[in-house]
Coordinates of C-alpha atoms in Angstrom, one line a residue:
M1 CA 100.1 85.2 99.8
N2 CA 99.7 82.1 97.5
L3 CA 100.4 78.5 98.5
K4 CA 103.7 78.4 96.4
R5 CA 105.2 81.2 98.5
L6 CA 103.9 79.7 101.8
L7 CA 105.1 76.2 101.0
P8 CA 108.8 76.7 102.2
Y9 CA 107.6 78.2 105.4
I10 CA 105.2 75.3 106.0
I11 CA 107.9 72.7 105.3
S12 CA 110.3 74.6 107.6
F13 CA 107.7 74.7 110.3
I14 CA 107.0 70.9 109.9
L15 CA 110.8 70.2 110.1
L16 CA 111.1 72.4 113.2
I17 CA 108.2 70.4 114.8
G18 CA 110.1 67.2 113.7
V19 CA 113.3 68.5 115.4
L20 CA 111.3 69.2 118.6
I21 CA 109.7 65.8 118.5
I22 CA 113.1 64.1 118.0
N23 CA 114.7 66.1 120.8
Q24 CA 111.7 65.2 123.0
K25 CA 112.1 61.6 122.1
T26 CA 115.9 61.7 122.9
L27 CA 115.1 63.3 126.2
S28 CA 112.5 60.5 126.9
N29 CA 115.0 57.9 125.9
M30 CA 117.6 59.3 128.3
E31 CA 115.0 59.5 131.1
E32 CA 114.0 55.9 130.4
F33 CA 117.7 54.9 130.4
T34 CA 118.2 56.6 133.7
R35 CA 115.2 54.7 135.2
D36 CA 116.5 51.5 133.8
V37 CA 120.0 52.2 135.2
D38 CA 118.6 52.9 138.6
H39 CA 116.5 49.8 138.4
T40 CA 119.5 47.7 137.4
R41 CA 121.6 49.2 140.2
I42 CA 118.8 48.3 142.7
V43 CA 118.6 44.7 141.3
M44 CA 122.4 44.3 141.4
N45 CA 122.5 45.7 145.0
S46 CA 119.8 43.3 146.0
L47 CA 121.7 40.4 144.4
E48 CA 124.9 41.4 146.2
K49 CA 122.9 41.8 149.4
L50 CA 121.5 38.3 148.8
S51 CA 125.0 37.0 148.3
G52 CA 126.2 38.7 151.5
H53 CA 123.2 37.3 153.5
L54 CA 123.9 33.8 152.2
K55 CA 127.6 34.1 153.3
S56 CA 126.4 35.3 156.8
A57 CA 124.2 32.2 156.9
E58 CA 127.2 30.0 156.0
I59 CA 129.1 31.5 159.0
Y60 CA 126.3 31.5 161.5
T61 CA 125.8 28.6 164.0
P62 CA 123.9 28.5 167.3
S63 CA 126.7 26.3 168.9
Y64 CA 129.2 29.1 169.2
P65 CA 130.0 30.4 172.7
T66 CA 127.9 33.3 174.1
L67 CA 131.0 35.4 174.1
Y68 CA 130.4 36.0 170.4
S69 CA 126.6 35.9 170.5
R70 CA 126.3 39.6 169.5
I71 CA 128.3 39.0 166.3
Y72 CA 126.6 35.8 165.4
K73 CA 123.2 37.4 166.0
L74 CA 124.0 39.7 163.1
Y75 CA 124.8 36.7 161.0
K76 CA 121.5 35.1 162.1
N77 CA 119.5 38.3 161.2
D78 CA 121.1 38.2 157.7
A79 CA 120.3 34.5 157.3
E80 CA 116.7 35.1 158.4
S81 CA 116.2 37.9 155.9
L82 CA 117.1 35.7 152.9
P83 CA 113.4 34.9 152.0
D84 CA 112.6 38.7 152.1
E85 CA 115.4 39.4 149.7
I86 CA 114.3 36.7 147.3
K87 CA 110.7 38.1 147.3
K88 CA 112.1 41.6 146.7
L89 CA 114.2 40.3 143.8
K90 CA 111.3 38.5 142.3
T91 CA 109.3 41.8 142.3
L92 CA 112.2 43.8 140.9
T93 CA 112.7 41.3 138.0
N94 CA 109.1 40.7 137.0
D95 CA 109.7 42.4 133.6
N96 CA 112.6 40.1 132.8
P97 CA 111.6 36.4 132.3
T98 CA 115.2 35.2 132.1
Q99 CA 116.1 36.9 135.3
Q100 CA 113.0 35.6 137.0
A101 CA 113.9 32.1 136.1
L102 CA 117.4 32.6 137.7
I103 CA 115.9 34.1 140.9
D104 CA 113.4 31.3 141.1
S105 CA 116.2 28.8 140.9
I106 CA 118.3 30.6 143.5
G107 CA 115.3 30.9 145.8
E108 CA 114.4 27.2 145.5
K109 CA 118.0 26.2 146.3
I110 CA 118.3 28.6 149.2
Y111 CA 115.0 27.5 150.7
R112 CA 116.3 23.9 150.6
Q113 CA 119.6 24.7 152.3
L114 CA 118.4 27.4 154.7
P115 CA 117.2 25.0 157.5
V116 CA 120.6 23.3 157.6
L117 CA 122.5 26.6 157.5
M118 CA 120.4 27.9 160.5
Q119 CA 121.8 24.9 162.5
K120 CA 125.4 24.5 161.2
N121 CA 128.1 26.7 159.7
F122 CA 130.6 25.8 157.1
A123 CA 133.0 24.0 159.4
E124 CA 130.2 22.0 161.1
I125 CA 128.8 20.9 157.7
I126 CA 132.3 19.6 156.7
S127 CA 132.8 17.8 160.0
S128 CA 129.4 16.2 159.8
G129 CA 130.4 14.6 156.5
Q130 CA 128.0 16.6 154.4
V131 CA 130.6 18.0 152.0
W132 CA 128.2 17.8 149.1
R133 CA 126.3 20.6 150.6
L134 CA 129.2 22.9 149.9
E135 CA 129.0 22.2 146.2
F136 CA 125.3 23.0 146.4
L137 CA 126.0 26.4 148.1
A138 CA 128.7 27.1 145.5
Q139 CA 126.0 26.6 142.8
I140 CA 123.8 29.2 144.5
H141 CA 126.7 31.7 144.5
N142 CA 127.4 31.0 140.9
R143 CA 123.7 31.6 140.0
I144 CA 123.8 34.9 141.9
N145 CA 126.9 35.9 140.0
E146 CA 125.1 34.9 136.7
S147 CA 122.2 37.0 137.6
I148 CA 124.5 40.0 138.4
Q149 CA 126.3 39.5 135.0
L150 CA 122.9 39.4 133.3
E151 CA 122.0 42.7 134.7
I152 CA 125.4 44.1 133.7
K153 CA 124.9 42.9 130.1
L154 CA 121.4 44.3 130.1
L155 CA 122.8 47.6 131.3
E156 CA 125.4 47.6 128.6
K157 CA 122.8 46.8 125.9
R158 CA 120.6 49.7 127.1
K159 CA 123.6 52.0 127.1
N160 CA 124.4 51.0 123.5
D161 CA 120.8 51.5 122.4
L162 CA 120.7 54.9 124.0
K163 CA 124.0 55.8 122.3
R164 CA 122.7 54.6 118.9
S165 CA 119.3 56.3 119.3
T166 CA 121.0 59.6 120.5
Q167 CA 123.3 59.5 117.4
Q168 CA 120.5 58.9 115.1
N169 CA 118.4 61.6 116.6
R170 CA 121.4 64.0 116.6
L171 CA 121.9 63.3 112.8
L172 CA 118.2 63.8 112.1
T173 CA 118.1 67.0 114.1
I174 CA 121.1 68.3 112.3
A175 CA 119.7 67.3 108.9
F176 CA 116.3 68.8 109.6
S177 CA 117.8 71.9 111.0
V178 CA 120.0 72.4 107.9
I179 CA 117.1 71.8 105.6
A180 CA 114.8 74.1 107.5
F181 CA 117.6 76.8 107.6
G182 CA 118.2 76.3 103.9
L183 CA 114.5 76.6 103.1
T184 CA 114.2 79.7 105.3
I185 CA 117.2 81.4 103.6
S186 CA 115.9 80.4 100.1
S187 CA 112.4 81.7 101.1
I188 CA 113.9 85.0 102.3
V189 CA 115.9 85.4 99.1
Y190 CA 112.9 84.4 96.9
N191 CA 110.7 86.9 98.7
M192 CA 113.3 89.6 98.3
V193 CA 113.4 88.8 94.6
L194 CA 109.6 88.8 94.5
M195 CA 109.5 92.1 96.4
R196 CA 111.9 93.7 93.9
K197 CA 109.8 92.3 91.1
R198 CA 106.6 93.5 92.8
Q199 CA 108.1 97.0 93.2
W200 CA 109.1 97.0 89.5
L201 CA 105.6 95.8 88.5
E202 CA 104.0 98.5 90.8
G203 CA 106.2 101.1 89.2
F204 CA 105.5 99.7 85.7
L205 CA 101.7 99.6 86.4
E206 CA 101.8 103.1 87.8
S207 CA 103.6 104.3 84.6
V208 CA 101.0 102.5 82.5
L209 CA 98.1 104.0 84.4
N210 CA 99.7 107.5 84.2
T211 CA 100.1 107.2 80.4
S212 CA 96.4 106.3 80.0
Q213 CA 94.3 109.1 78.6
N214 CA 91.4 107.9 80.7
G215 CA 91.1 108.9 84.3
I216 CA 91.5 106.1 86.8
I217 CA 90.6 106.3 90.5
H218 CA 90.7 103.5 93.1
F219 CA 88.2 103.8 96.0
K220 CA 88.3 101.8 99.2
A221 CA 84.9 101.3 101.0
I222 CA 84.5 103.1 104.3
R223 CA 82.3 101.0 106.6
E224 CA 80.5 101.6 109.9
R225 CA 79.2 98.4 111.5
G226 CA 79.5 96.6 108.2
T227 CA 77.5 99.2 106.2
I228 CA 79.3 101.3 103.5
K229 CA 79.0 105.0 104.4
D230 CA 81.4 106.4 101.8
F231 CA 84.5 105.6 99.6
K232 CA 88.0 106.8 100.2
V233 CA 90.3 107.7 97.3
E234 CA 93.5 105.6 97.5
F235 CA 94.9 106.1 94.0
A236 CA 94.4 108.5 91.1
N237 CA 96.4 108.7 87.9
T238 CA 97.7 111.9 86.2
A239 CA 94.9 111.9 83.6
I240 CA 92.5 112.9 86.4
K241 CA 93.9 116.4 86.2
D242 CA 92.8 116.7 82.6
Q243 CA 89.5 114.9 83.1
L244 CA 88.3 116.6 86.3
G245 CA 90.6 119.6 86.5
I246 CA 92.0 118.4 89.9
H247 CA 95.6 117.4 90.7
P248 CA 95.6 113.7 91.7
N249 CA 97.7 114.3 94.8
K250 CA 94.9 116.6 96.1
I251 CA 92.2 114.0 95.9
I252 CA 94.1 111.0 97.4
G253 CA 92.7 110.6 100.9
T254 CA 89.5 112.4 100.2
T255 CA 86.1 110.7 100.0
L256 CA 83.8 110.2 97.0
N257 CA 81.2 112.4 98.7
G258 CA 83.9 115.1 99.3
L259 CA 84.7 115.2 95.6
N260 CA 81.1 116.3 94.9
F261 CA 81.4 113.7 92.1
I262 CA 78.5 111.4 93.0
A263 CA 76.1 112.2 95.8
P264 CA 74.8 109.4 98.2
G265 CA 71.4 108.1 97.3
T266 CA 71.6 108.7 93.6
D267 CA 71.4 106.0 90.9
E268 CA 75.1 106.3 90.3
W269 CA 75.8 105.9 94.1
K270 CA 73.7 102.7 94.1
Q271 CA 75.7 101.3 91.2
F272 CA 78.9 101.8 93.3
L273 CA 77.3 99.8 96.1
D274 CA 76.0 97.2 93.7
V275 CA 79.5 96.6 92.3
I276 CA 80.8 96.0 95.9
D277 CA 77.9 93.7 96.9
T278 CA 77.7 91.6 93.7
G279 CA 81.2 91.8 92.2
R280 CA 79.7 92.5 88.8
A281 CA 81.3 95.3 86.7
S282 CA 79.1 98.3 85.8
Q283 CA 79.1 101.2 83.5
F284 CA 77.1 104.4 83.0
E285 CA 77.2 107.9 81.6
M286 CA 76.8 111.1 83.6
F287 CA 77.4 114.9 83.7
Y288 CA 80.1 116.5 85.8
D289 CA 80.9 120.1 86.2
V290 CA 84.6 120.7 85.2
N291 CA 85.7 124.2 86.0
G292 CA 82.1 125.5 85.4
K293 CA 81.7 123.5 82.2
K294 CA 79.3 120.5 82.0
E295 CA 81.2 117.5 80.6
W296 CA 79.9 114.1 79.7
F297 CA 81.7 111.1 81.2
F298 CA 81.5 107.4 80.5
I299 CA 82.3 105.6 83.8
M300 CA 83.3 101.9 84.2
L301 CA 83.3 100.3 87.7
A302 CA 85.1 97.1 88.6
K303 CA 85.4 95.6 92.1
M304 CA 88.9 95.2 93.7
E305 CA 89.0 93.7 97.2
D306 CA 86.9 95.8 99.5
G307 CA 86.7 98.6 97.1
L308 CA 86.5 99.4 93.4
T309 CA 88.3 101.0 90.5
A310 CA 86.6 103.6 88.4
T311 CA 87.7 104.4 84.8
L312 CA 86.6 107.8 83.5
Q313 CA 86.4 108.7 79.9
N314 CA 85.4 112.1 78.7
I315 CA 82.9 111.5 75.9
T316 CA 81.7 115.1 75.5
Q317 CA 82.9 115.2 71.9
I318 CA 81.6 111.7 71.2
R319 CA 78.2 112.7 72.5
Q320 CA 78.3 115.9 70.3
F321 CA 79.3 113.8 67.3
Q322 CA 76.5 111.3 68.1
D323 CA 73.9 114.1 68.4
E324 CA 75.2 115.6 65.1
L325 CA 75.1 112.2 63.5
T326 CA 71.5 111.6 64.7
R327 CA 70.5 115.0 63.3
N328 CA 72.2 114.1 60.0
I329 CA 70.5 110.7 59.9
Q330 CA 67.2 112.3 60.5
Q331 CA 67.9 114.9 57.8
L332 CA 69.0 112.1 55.4
E333 CA 65.9 110.0 56.2
H334 CA 63.8 113.1 55.6
S335 CA 65.6 113.7 52.3
N336 CA 65.2 110.1 51.3
S337 CA 61.5 110.2 52.1
E338 CA 61.1 113.4 50.0
L339 CA 63.1 111.8 47.2
E340 CA 60.8 108.7 47.3
Q341 CA 57.8 110.9 47.3
Y342 CA 59.2 112.9 44.5
A343 CA 60.0 109.8 42.5
Y344 CA 56.5 108.5 43.1
V345 CA 54.8 111.8 42.3
A346 CA 57.0 112.4 39.2
S347 CA 56.5 108.9 37.9
H348 CA 52.8 109.1 38.5
D349 CA 52.5 112.5 36.8
L350 CA 54.4 111.2 33.8
Q351 CA 51.8 108.5 33.3
E352 CA 49.1 111.1 32.0
P353 CA 51.1 112.7 29.1
L354 CA 52.5 109.3 28.3
R355 CA 49.0 107.8 28.2
K356 CA 48.0 110.5 25.7
I357 CA 51.1 109.8 23.5
R358 CA 50.2 106.1 23.5
V359 CA 46.5 106.9 22.7
Y360 CA 47.2 109.3 19.9
G361 CA 50.0 107.1 18.6
G362 CA 47.5 104.2 18.5
L363 CA 45.0 106.4 16.7
L364 CA 47.6 107.4 14.1
K365 CA 48.5 103.9 13.5
E366 CA 44.9 102.8 13.2
H367 CA 43.6 105.6 11.0
Q368 CA 46.5 107.3 9.3
M369 CA 48.9 104.4 8.8
N370 CA 48.0 103.9 5.1
K371 CA 48.7 107.6 4.4
L372 CA 52.4 107.4 5.6
D373 CA 55.3 106.3 3.5
E374 CA 57.6 103.5 4.8
K375 CA 59.8 105.9 6.6
G376 CA 56.8 107.5 8.4
K377 CA 55.5 104.1 9.3
T378 CA 58.9 103.2 10.8
H379 CA 59.0 106.4 12.8
L380 CA 55.5 105.9 14.1
E381 CA 56.3 102.3 15.1
K382 CA 59.4 103.5 17.0
I383 CA 57.3 106.2 18.7
N384 CA 54.8 103.6 19.9
Q385 CA 57.5 101.2 21.0
S386 CA 59.3 103.9 23.0
A387 CA 56.1 105.0 24.6
E388 CA 55.4 101.4 25.6
R389 CA 58.9 101.0 27.0
L390 CA 58.6 104.3 28.9
S391 CA 55.4 103.1 30.4
I392 CA 57.0 99.9 31.6
L393 CA 60.0 102.0 33.1
I394 CA 57.7 104.3 34.9
H395 CA 55.7 101.4 36.3
E396 CA 59.0 99.7 37.5
I397 CA 60.2 103.0 39.1
L398 CA 56.9 103.3 41.0
K399 CA 57.4 99.7 42.3
F400 CA 61.1 100.4 43.2
S401 CA 60.3 103.6 45.1
G402 CA 57.6 101.9 47.1
V403 CA 59.7 98.9 48.2
K404 CA 61.1 100.6 51.4
R405 CA 57.8 101.9 52.6
E406 CA 56.5 98.5 53.7
K407 CA 58.4 97.3 56.8
I408 CA 56.2 94.9 58.6
F409 CA 57.9 91.5 59.0
V410 CA 55.6 88.4 59.3
E411 CA 56.5 84.8 59.9
T412 CA 55.8 83.4 56.5
D413 CA 55.9 80.1 54.7
L414 CA 58.0 80.8 51.6
N415 CA 56.4 77.8 49.8
F416 CA 53.1 79.7 49.9
I417 CA 54.6 82.9 48.3
L418 CA 56.4 80.8 45.6
Q419 CA 53.1 79.1 44.7
Q420 CA 51.4 82.4 44.3
V421 CA 54.2 83.7 42.0
L422 CA 54.0 80.5 40.0
T423 CA 50.3 81.0 39.6
D424 CA 50.8 84.5 38.3
L425 CA 53.4 83.2 35.8
E426 CA 51.3 80.2 34.8
L427 CA 50.7 81.5 31.2
N428 CA 54.3 82.5 30.7
I429 CA 55.5 79.1 32.0
E430 CA 53.1 77.2 29.7
Q431 CA 54.1 79.2 26.6
T432 CA 57.8 78.7 27.2
H433 CA 57.4 75.1 28.4
T434 CA 59.5 76.0 31.4
N435 CA 60.4 73.2 33.8
I436 CA 60.5 74.4 37.4
S437 CA 61.4 72.2 40.4
F438 CA 61.8 73.1 44.0
T439 CA 62.4 71.6 47.4
N440 CA 60.5 72.5 50.6
L441 CA 61.3 76.1 51.5
P442 CA 61.6 77.4 55.1
T443 CA 59.3 79.5 57.2
I444 CA 61.0 82.8 58.2
E445 CA 60.2 86.4 59.1
V446 CA 59.8 88.4 55.8
I447 CA 57.7 91.2 54.2
P448 CA 55.5 89.0 52.1
L449 CA 54.8 91.5 49.2
Q450 CA 58.5 92.2 48.8
I451 CA 59.6 88.6 48.8
S452 CA 56.8 88.0 46.2
Q453 CA 58.4 90.7 44.0
L454 CA 61.8 89.2 44.5
F455 CA 60.7 85.7 43.4
F456 CA 58.7 87.2 40.5
N457 CA 61.6 89.1 39.1
L458 CA 64.1 86.3 39.4
L459 CA 61.8 83.7 37.8
V460 CA 60.9 86.1 35.0
N461 CA 64.6 86.7 34.3
A462 CA 65.4 83.0 34.4
I463 CA 62.6 82.3 31.9
K464 CA 63.5 85.3 29.7
F465 CA 67.3 84.8 29.4
T466 CA 67.1 81.3 27.9
K467 CA 69.4 80.0 25.2
E468 CA 67.7 79.8 21.8
G469 CA 66.1 76.5 21.1
E470 CA 66.3 75.2 24.7
T471 CA 63.6 74.7 27.2
P472 CA 64.1 76.8 30.4
V473 CA 64.9 74.6 33.4
I474 CA 64.8 76.2 36.9
H475 CA 65.7 74.6 40.3
I476 CA 64.8 76.3 43.6
T477 CA 66.4 74.9 46.8
S478 CA 67.2 76.2 50.3
R479 CA 69.6 75.3 53.2
L480 CA 70.5 76.5 56.7
L481 CA 73.9 78.1 56.8
D482 CA 76.3 77.2 59.6
Q483 CA 78.3 79.9 61.5
N484 CA 81.6 79.1 59.7
E485 CA 80.0 80.0 56.3
L486 CA 78.8 83.4 57.7
E487 CA 82.3 84.5 58.7
G488 CA 83.3 85.6 55.2
M489 CA 80.0 87.4 54.5
D490 CA 79.8 91.1 55.3
R491 CA 76.7 93.1 56.4
L492 CA 75.3 90.1 58.2
D493 CA 74.7 89.8 62.0
H494 CA 76.6 86.7 62.9
K495 CA 74.5 86.2 66.1
L496 CA 71.5 85.3 63.8
S497 CA 70.7 82.2 61.9
Y498 CA 70.4 82.5 58.1
Y499 CA 68.9 80.5 55.2
E500 CA 70.3 80.5 51.7
L501 CA 67.8 80.3 48.9
L502 CA 69.2 79.1 45.5
I503 CA 67.5 79.8 42.2
S504 CA 69.4 78.2 39.3
D505 CA 68.7 78.2 35.6
N506 CA 70.2 76.8 32.4
G507 CA 70.1 80.2 30.6
I508 CA 72.7 82.2 28.7
G509 CA 74.6 83.1 31.8
F510 CA 77.2 86.0 31.9
N511 CA 80.8 86.7 32.7
Q512 CA 81.4 86.6 36.4
Q513 CA 83.3 89.9 36.3
Y514 CA 79.9 91.6 35.8
A515 CA 78.3 89.9 38.9
R516 CA 77.9 93.2 40.8
Q517 CA 77.0 95.3 37.7
I518 CA 73.8 93.4 37.0
F519 CA 72.2 94.7 40.2
G520 CA 72.6 98.4 39.2
M521 CA 69.6 100.4 38.1
F522 CA 68.9 100.1 34.4
K523 CA 72.1 98.0 34.0
R524 CA 71.9 95.5 31.2
L525 CA 74.4 93.1 29.7
N526 CA 72.4 92.1 26.7
D527 CA 70.7 93.6 23.7
K528 CA 67.4 95.2 24.8
T529 CA 65.8 94.3 21.5
A530 CA 66.6 90.6 21.9
Y531 CA 65.7 90.5 25.7
P532 CA 63.2 93.3 26.5
G533 CA 62.9 94.7 30.0
S534 CA 63.4 97.7 32.2
G535 CA 66.7 96.8 33.8
I536 CA 65.2 97.5 37.2
G537 CA 64.2 94.0 38.3
L538 CA 67.5 92.9 39.8
A539 CA 68.0 96.3 41.5
L540 CA 64.7 95.8 43.1
C541 CA 65.7 92.3 44.2
E542 CA 68.8 93.6 45.9
K543 CA 66.8 96.3 47.6
V544 CA 64.4 93.7 49.0
A545 CA 67.3 91.6 50.3
T546 CA 68.8 94.7 52.0
N547 CA 65.5 95.6 53.5
H548 CA 65.4 92.1 55.1
N549 CA 68.9 92.5 56.5
G550 CA 70.2 89.9 54.1
K551 CA 72.1 89.9 50.8
I552 CA 71.9 88.6 47.2
F553 CA 74.6 87.7 44.8
A554 CA 74.9 85.7 41.6
T555 CA 77.4 83.1 40.3
S556 CA 77.4 82.4 36.5
E557 CA 79.4 81.4 33.5
E558 CA 78.7 82.4 29.9
G559 CA 76.5 79.8 28.2
K560 CA 76.2 77.6 31.4
G561 CA 73.4 79.3 33.3
T562 CA 73.2 81.4 36.5
T563 CA 72.5 80.8 40.1
F564 CA 71.1 83.5 42.4
H565 CA 72.0 83.2 46.1
I566 CA 69.6 84.9 48.5
I567 CA 70.7 85.0 52.1
L568 CA 67.9 85.8 54.6
P569 CA 67.7 85.7 58.4
V570 CA 65.3 83.3 60.1
K571 CA 64.3 86.0 62.6
Q572 CA 64.6 89.7 62.2

């Protein structure tokens, strides 16, 4: 249960605690008020008792006849107890400074008049001419009455405080109770709604699971002293019947070991335990006997509480297709190898008769040329030219068929390969006055010989396809591509880093619509007499780029030169 659902109950509990505290406080206030009332009553009784004893002292006199001595003895006892009553009142009122001051004043006056009162009563004081003492005694009685009134006011104030506090506590109790009740009701309603939603979701989830073509089983771990001994099936969808040939209702409640699906101690069993221990999902493939037939299953495991969910996918057909595809690939590789060997052998075997044609053609030209008419001379020249061209084509085919055989990638400085190619083309560059500039090239993993062939063919093309009357100008640059630029490029592994090599020239260019056609075998866009060549060079360049898990393409415009883009990974 999450905090959001617990919050109303927490608040209600806090409010309930608040109500209990308020009620306890109200009870404490009432108990305190009761104590204060008792104390006030005791103080008032003591004050009234003090007033009564003072009156007895005013009546008492030792000069009365012995006939009334018993009665006057009572008055005498009251008069003599006045100091004790004053001490008692001072103790009772020690928490009230105002009352203490009054008691001190009353006591001081009584102590001053008590010796006279113990000798004379009211009438004897008047007859002795000490009427002023009566005024003094009246003041004492007035002070006693003031003290009593002070206690009455204090009692009234405490009564009002208690009433006000009780009302406030009652209102708070009612408010807290209403809020707590409202929260409880709303929580109950909210939980009922959640329960209905949960039931709907459970039903929806079950329907989704049952419409899945993959088998789904939920296992709960069975533990003994904290150690997993087995797994109990708590749920199985309807696809299990098709996958394992067992009705789902029959396997619910059984154990993994009881299914004879995965035996304890096997690698698959250890993967079950590992998923529970680490929480990491796992997947593996395994055989299972379904109604006497061995089937391949791909199993995915994911932890859920103290158990896991297993998803079973029957991949028997996929495995069969994979095996068949592997066999077809092997056959295709074997066929390609045979074709390459055939191309190599055929091209090599053609060299011998072609060599003879060239030799005898040369002899005819050298010794019999003067005996031929103009038409014969033309025919002989065409024979020699065709033989020369065929020799070049065979040589290029031999190079093309051998490109794929070398597959050893080496971390190579491309500047070194470029310098070697420029050295090989040194004479051609000098004769055509070609201007070649280049920036520092990267060091990447390549097949050096193939990259050398790529550079050679592209530079030869750039020098050859020059506009008449212009000096060839070639720029070679490189840059590291960012991931955004790789998004639109197919056949590239976007997890790798790539460099782009740019070889630009100022040659004749071509229409961009032919950008793919130029990489075809023997594909030419120009007159072969004006621009001699085999038509294999760019096909070989594309094959080299493909062998390096890269790509090559060209951007051009007629009469404005061409730029070749070579995309190669840094690491293979």
